[in-house]
Amino acid sequence: DVLAKLYTSVTRYQVEETKINSGKGDFAPSYYKGDIIYASKSTKKGFLVGTYNWDNSNFINLFKAEVKNGQLEKGKRLKDAFFSRMHDGPISFDSTYTMAFLTRNDMGSKKGKEFIHLSLYTMVKNGEEWSEPIPFPYNDPSFNLGHAVMDHDQRGIYFVSDMPGGLGGTDIYYSEFKEGQWEKPVNLGSTINTSRDEMFPFVASDRTLYFASNGHYGLGGLDVFRFNLGEENAVVENLGSPINSSTDDFSFILDNSLTAGFFTSNREAFVDRIYSWKGE
């Protein structure tokens, strides 16, 4: 009965693949004013870099796509502070578009062996220029930390980490910004986090948290869920089909109308693609 209910939500949303997909992996859309910035493996970073050895694909770059007549135009790669010789992205912005939160790969070592881990960086816009990325104070080479978004009241960020003390896999944490300092991260607890993976948080203007998880009951792989942060005794709700599928569905975002947005899915040939949605 629960599974059938997830499929009956099909009439609530209209889903369409966007025109920006490269077929090599495009994901994690984020709003920047009237445009979209997203992560992509569509191009090489340069002859000094080559491809990523793990899956022989290109390193992740950040692209900006303009929205025209409700459609995304072909994206252009970002440069300068948004570019490095490693993976760059995902990225998100605060509601004033003057602060950015960039996930980037760093090199670390453990017991004499080097490895790559995710770290979070903040960036501040001064006039028309962005600052160089500043490391988040709770980064640590022994675990991953990234996928950060700021809430709409500008008080703090929600992010993902597999730091010690979590419930298992990757969990969602919150860190408040007080008097120019980031407070110690707080785990959102067992209502939201599970023993598996919770990832790609997004906080809408009505204080609803959207996130991906393979630990809550779903249709398969990562599913998109929502949770009302302002409601006492709120429960986690699966968005159902066609947002979710039997494969991975994640990085769900909404515009200020709360009735349209974008998300990522690998439902076609197991390649990450960005889709638009309209709904309730």
Short mmCIF file of C-alpha atoms in Angstrom, two decimals:
data_model
loop_
_atom_site.label_atom_id
_atom_site.label_comp_id
_atom_site.label_asym_id
_atom_site.label_seq_id
_atom_site.Cartn_x
_atom_site.Cartn_y
_atom_site.Cartn_z
CA ASP A 1 0.00 0.00 0.00
CA VAL A 2 2.83 2.41 0.83
CA LEU A 3 4.62 1.62 -2.44
CA ALA A 4 1.40 2.12 -4.42
CA LYS A 5 0.89 5.51 -2.76
CA LEU A 6 4.34 6.67 -3.92
CA TYR A 7 3.33 5.94 -7.51
CA THR A 8 -0.09 7.63 -7.27
CA SER A 9 1.63 11.01 -6.82
CA VAL A 10 2.41 10.95 -10.55
CA THR A 11 -0.25 13.61 -11.25
CA ARG A 12 1.32 16.09 -8.81
CA TYR A 13 4.40 16.84 -10.92
CA GLN A 14 5.32 17.33 -14.56
CA VAL A 15 8.93 16.35 -15.30
CA GLU A 16 10.97 17.19 -18.38
CA GLU A 17 14.65 16.72 -19.23
CA THR A 18 16.51 20.01 -19.72
CA LYS A 19 18.55 20.88 -22.82
CA ILE A 20 21.82 21.45 -20.95
CA ASN A 21 22.69 17.79 -20.40
CA SER A 22 25.95 16.60 -21.95
CA GLY A 23 25.44 12.86 -21.52
CA LYS A 24 28.63 12.69 -19.45
CA GLY A 25 27.18 13.64 -16.08
CA ASP A 26 25.42 16.89 -15.12
CA PHE A 27 23.99 17.40 -11.65
CA ALA A 28 23.37 19.55 -8.56
CA PRO A 29 21.62 22.64 -10.00
CA SER A 30 21.63 25.77 -7.83
CA TYR A 31 19.89 29.11 -8.28
CA TYR A 32 22.00 32.18 -8.95
CA LYS A 33 19.71 35.17 -9.41
CA GLY A 34 17.66 34.23 -12.49
CA ASP A 35 20.08 31.61 -13.73
CA ILE A 36 21.28 28.12 -12.80
CA ILE A 37 24.78 27.05 -11.82
CA TYR A 38 25.44 23.32 -11.94
CA ALA A 39 28.21 20.71 -11.81
CA SER A 40 29.26 18.83 -14.93
CA LYS A 41 31.80 16.32 -16.24
CA SER A 42 31.25 17.50 -19.81
CA THR A 43 34.70 19.01 -20.46
CA LYS A 44 38.32 18.42 -19.51
CA LYS A 45 40.01 20.94 -17.24
CA GLY A 46 43.17 21.01 -19.36
CA PHE A 47 46.11 18.96 -20.55
CA LEU A 48 47.77 19.18 -17.13
CA VAL A 49 44.85 17.39 -15.50
CA GLY A 50 43.52 14.69 -17.84
CA THR A 51 40.76 12.48 -16.45
CA TYR A 52 39.78 11.19 -13.03
CA ASN A 53 41.46 7.80 -12.53
CA TRP A 54 38.63 6.21 -10.53
CA ASP A 55 36.13 6.09 -13.41
CA ASN A 56 38.21 7.60 -16.25
CA SER A 57 35.78 10.52 -16.52
CA ASN A 58 36.47 14.25 -16.60
CA PHE A 59 36.89 16.19 -13.38
CA ILE A 60 33.86 18.15 -12.18
CA ASN A 61 33.52 21.74 -13.42
CA LEU A 62 30.97 24.43 -12.60
CA PHE A 63 28.77 25.81 -15.40
CA LYS A 64 26.29 28.67 -15.58
CA ALA A 65 23.12 28.30 -17.67
CA GLU A 66 20.77 31.19 -18.38
CA VAL A 67 17.02 30.70 -18.15
CA LYS A 68 15.20 32.02 -21.22
CA ASN A 69 11.47 31.54 -21.83
CA GLY A 70 11.40 28.98 -19.06
CA GLN A 71 14.15 26.89 -20.67
CA LEU A 72 17.81 26.45 -19.72
CA GLU A 73 20.29 27.61 -22.35
CA LYS A 74 23.59 25.81 -22.94
CA GLY A 75 25.90 26.34 -19.98
CA LYS A 76 29.25 28.17 -19.93
CA ARG A 77 32.10 27.02 -17.68
CA LEU A 78 32.98 29.26 -14.74
CA LYS A 79 36.58 30.36 -14.23
CA ASP A 80 38.79 32.22 -11.75
CA ALA A 81 37.87 31.49 -8.10
CA PHE A 82 35.38 28.81 -9.19
CA PHE A 83 38.02 26.74 -10.98
CA SER A 84 40.76 24.47 -9.64
CA ARG A 85 42.73 21.42 -10.78
CA MET A 86 40.46 19.13 -8.76
CA HIS A 87 36.69 18.53 -8.58
CA ASP A 88 34.77 21.82 -8.20
CA GLY A 89 31.15 21.49 -7.07
CA PRO A 90 28.43 21.31 -6.09
CA ILE A 91 27.95 24.97 -5.16
CA SER A 92 25.09 26.96 -3.63
CA PHE A 93 24.43 30.62 -2.79
CA ASP A 94 22.72 32.51 -0.01
CA SER A 95 19.49 34.39 -0.75
CA THR A 96 21.38 37.67 -1.36
CA TYR A 97 23.81 36.01 -3.81
CA THR A 98 26.80 37.50 -1.97
CA MET A 99 28.01 34.31 -0.28
CA ALA A 100 28.75 30.96 -1.90
CA PHE A 101 29.33 27.48 -0.47
CA LEU A 102 31.60 25.38 -2.64
CA THR A 103 32.36 21.67 -2.29
CA ARG A 104 35.83 20.81 -3.51
CA ASN A 105 38.13 17.79 -3.37
CA ASP A 106 41.25 18.07 -1.23
CA MET A 107 44.15 15.70 -0.85
CA GLY A 108 44.66 14.14 2.58
CA SER A 109 46.65 11.34 4.15
CA LYS A 110 45.91 8.63 6.67
CA LYS A 111 48.45 6.19 8.06
CA GLY A 112 50.92 7.32 5.43
CA LYS A 113 48.53 6.84 2.50
CA GLU A 114 47.16 9.72 0.46
CA PHE A 115 43.46 9.93 -0.39
CA ILE A 116 40.96 12.42 -1.77
CA HIS A 117 38.20 13.78 0.45
CA LEU A 118 35.45 16.39 0.16
CA SER A 119 35.87 19.74 1.87
CA LEU A 120 33.63 22.79 2.13
CA TYR A 121 34.71 26.33 1.24
CA THR A 122 32.96 29.67 1.60
CA MET A 123 33.29 32.55 -0.86
CA VAL A 124 32.23 36.19 -0.47
CA LYS A 125 31.33 38.59 -3.28
CA ASN A 126 32.96 42.03 -3.16
CA GLY A 127 31.43 44.22 -5.84
CA GLU A 128 31.57 42.08 -8.98
CA GLU A 129 34.47 39.90 -7.80
CA TRP A 130 34.37 36.73 -5.73
CA SER A 131 36.96 36.04 -3.05
CA GLU A 132 39.21 33.02 -3.16
CA PRO A 133 37.60 30.02 -1.40
CA ILE A 134 37.98 30.04 2.40
CA PRO A 135 38.09 26.63 4.16
CA PHE A 136 35.16 25.87 6.47
CA PRO A 137 36.59 25.54 10.00
CA TYR A 138 35.22 22.01 10.53
CA ASN A 139 36.86 20.44 7.47
CA ASP A 140 39.03 17.48 8.40
CA PRO A 141 41.19 15.21 6.21
CA SER A 142 39.83 12.14 8.01
CA PHE A 143 36.25 12.57 6.73
CA ASN A 144 34.13 14.19 4.00
CA LEU A 145 32.18 17.42 4.39
CA GLY A 146 30.24 19.36 1.73
CA HIS A 147 26.92 19.85 -0.12
CA ALA A 148 26.10 22.96 1.96
CA VAL A 149 23.10 25.29 1.62
CA MET A 150 22.15 28.33 3.68
CA ASP A 151 18.67 28.72 5.14
CA HIS A 152 16.59 31.68 3.96
CA ASP A 153 16.87 33.66 7.19
CA GLN A 154 20.67 33.72 6.71
CA ARG A 155 21.30 32.20 10.15
CA GLY A 156 23.23 29.07 9.24
CA ILE A 157 23.96 26.26 6.81
CA TYR A 158 22.86 22.67 6.35
CA PHE A 159 25.55 20.36 5.02
CA VAL A 160 26.49 16.70 4.61
CA SER A 161 29.28 14.77 6.33
CA ASP A 162 30.39 11.30 7.38
CA MET A 163 32.22 12.73 10.40
CA PRO A 164 32.52 10.53 13.51
CA GLY A 165 29.50 10.46 15.79
CA GLY A 166 26.87 10.29 13.06
CA LEU A 167 24.16 7.69 12.55
CA GLY A 168 25.95 5.96 9.67
CA GLY A 169 26.83 6.73 6.07
CA THR A 170 26.49 10.46 5.45
CA ASP A 171 24.27 12.61 7.66
CA ILE A 172 22.89 16.14 7.41
CA TYR A 173 24.23 18.67 9.93
CA TYR A 174 23.48 22.30 10.82
CA SER A 175 25.96 25.03 11.75
CA GLU A 176 24.79 28.48 12.81
CA PHE A 177 26.77 31.64 12.01
CA LYS A 178 27.12 33.81 15.14
CA GLU A 179 29.26 36.90 15.62
CA GLY A 180 31.37 36.08 12.60
CA GLN A 181 31.99 32.46 13.65
CA TRP A 182 30.56 29.10 12.57
CA GLU A 183 29.11 27.22 15.54
CA LYS A 184 29.91 23.55 16.19
CA PRO A 185 27.86 21.40 13.77
CA VAL A 186 24.73 19.72 15.12
CA ASN A 187 23.44 16.43 13.68
CA LEU A 188 19.76 16.73 12.63
CA GLY A 189 18.97 13.46 14.40
CA SER A 190 17.29 10.17 13.64
CA THR A 191 14.03 11.59 12.26
CA ILE A 192 15.94 12.81 9.21
CA ASN A 193 19.22 10.87 9.26
CA THR A 194 19.45 7.09 9.01
CA SER A 195 22.16 4.43 9.12
CA ARG A 196 22.64 4.94 5.36
CA ASP A 197 23.16 8.10 3.26
CA GLU A 198 21.39 11.46 3.47
CA MET A 199 22.70 14.00 0.94
CA PHE A 200 22.05 17.16 -1.13
CA PRO A 201 19.97 19.28 1.28
CA PHE A 202 17.97 22.28 0.07
CA VAL A 203 15.91 24.64 2.25
CA ALA A 204 12.94 26.33 0.56
CA SER A 205 11.61 29.75 1.53
CA ASP A 206 8.81 28.12 3.57
CA ARG A 207 11.44 26.35 5.75
CA THR A 208 10.87 22.94 4.16
CA LEU A 209 14.04 20.85 3.99
CA TYR A 210 14.41 18.73 0.85
CA PHE A 211 17.10 16.04 0.74
CA ALA A 212 18.07 12.76 -0.89
CA SER A 213 18.31 9.49 1.02
CA ASN A 214 18.64 5.77 0.44
CA GLY A 215 17.83 5.03 4.07
CA HIS A 216 14.14 6.01 4.19
CA TYR A 217 11.48 3.95 2.44
CA GLY A 218 11.54 4.71 -1.27
CA LEU A 219 11.37 3.49 -4.86
CA GLY A 220 15.06 2.54 -5.11
CA GLY A 221 18.47 4.19 -4.99
CA LEU A 222 18.43 7.75 -3.70
CA ASP A 223 14.93 9.23 -3.38
CA VAL A 224 13.96 12.85 -2.68
CA PHE A 225 12.24 13.56 0.65
CA ARG A 226 10.94 16.63 2.43
CA PHE A 227 10.64 17.67 6.06
CA ASN A 228 9.01 20.80 7.52
CA LEU A 229 11.63 22.38 9.80
CA GLY A 230 9.08 24.75 11.33
CA GLU A 231 6.48 22.13 12.24
CA GLU A 232 6.48 20.37 15.58
CA ASN A 233 6.35 16.56 15.23
CA ALA A 234 6.89 16.80 11.46
CA VAL A 235 7.58 13.58 9.58
CA VAL A 236 9.74 12.81 6.56
CA GLU A 237 7.71 12.52 3.35
CA ASN A 238 8.74 10.84 0.09
CA LEU A 239 7.91 12.99 -2.98
CA GLY A 240 6.93 9.90 -4.94
CA SER A 241 6.87 9.40 -8.70
CA PRO A 242 7.78 10.94 -11.15
CA ILE A 243 10.33 12.91 -9.10
CA ASN A 244 11.60 9.63 -7.70
CA SER A 245 12.37 6.48 -9.68
CA SER A 246 14.03 3.09 -9.19
CA THR A 247 17.44 4.76 -9.70
CA ASP A 248 19.14 7.76 -8.02
CA ASP A 249 17.13 11.00 -7.74
CA PHE A 250 18.63 13.92 -5.82
CA SER A 251 19.58 17.64 -5.61
CA PHE A 252 15.95 18.80 -5.74
CA ILE A 253 15.48 22.61 -5.70
CA LEU A 254 12.49 24.99 -5.84
CA ASP A 255 12.09 28.58 -6.97
CA ASN A 256 10.35 31.17 -4.78
CA SER A 257 6.92 30.21 -6.13
CA LEU A 258 7.45 26.75 -4.57
CA THR A 259 5.73 25.23 -7.64
CA ALA A 260 8.67 24.69 -10.03
CA GLY A 261 12.34 23.85 -10.00
CA PHE A 262 14.98 21.33 -11.00
CA PHE A 263 16.46 18.04 -9.82
CA THR A 264 18.99 15.41 -10.87
CA SER A 265 18.37 11.78 -11.82
CA ASN A 266 20.31 8.96 -13.48
CA ARG A 267 17.12 7.22 -14.63
CA GLU A 268 18.32 7.28 -18.26
CA ALA A 269 21.24 4.88 -18.81
CA PHE A 270 22.51 5.55 -15.26
CA VAL A 271 23.98 8.91 -16.30
CA ASP A 272 23.28 11.98 -14.15
CA ARG A 273 21.02 14.45 -15.95
CA ILE A 274 19.23 17.61 -14.84
CA TYR A 275 15.43 17.69 -15.13
CA SER A 276 12.92 20.50 -14.67
CA TRP A 277 9.68 20.00 -12.77
CA LYS A 278 6.38 21.81 -12.28
CA GLY A 279 3.80 20.84 -9.73
CA GLU A 280 1.67 21.69 -6.77
#
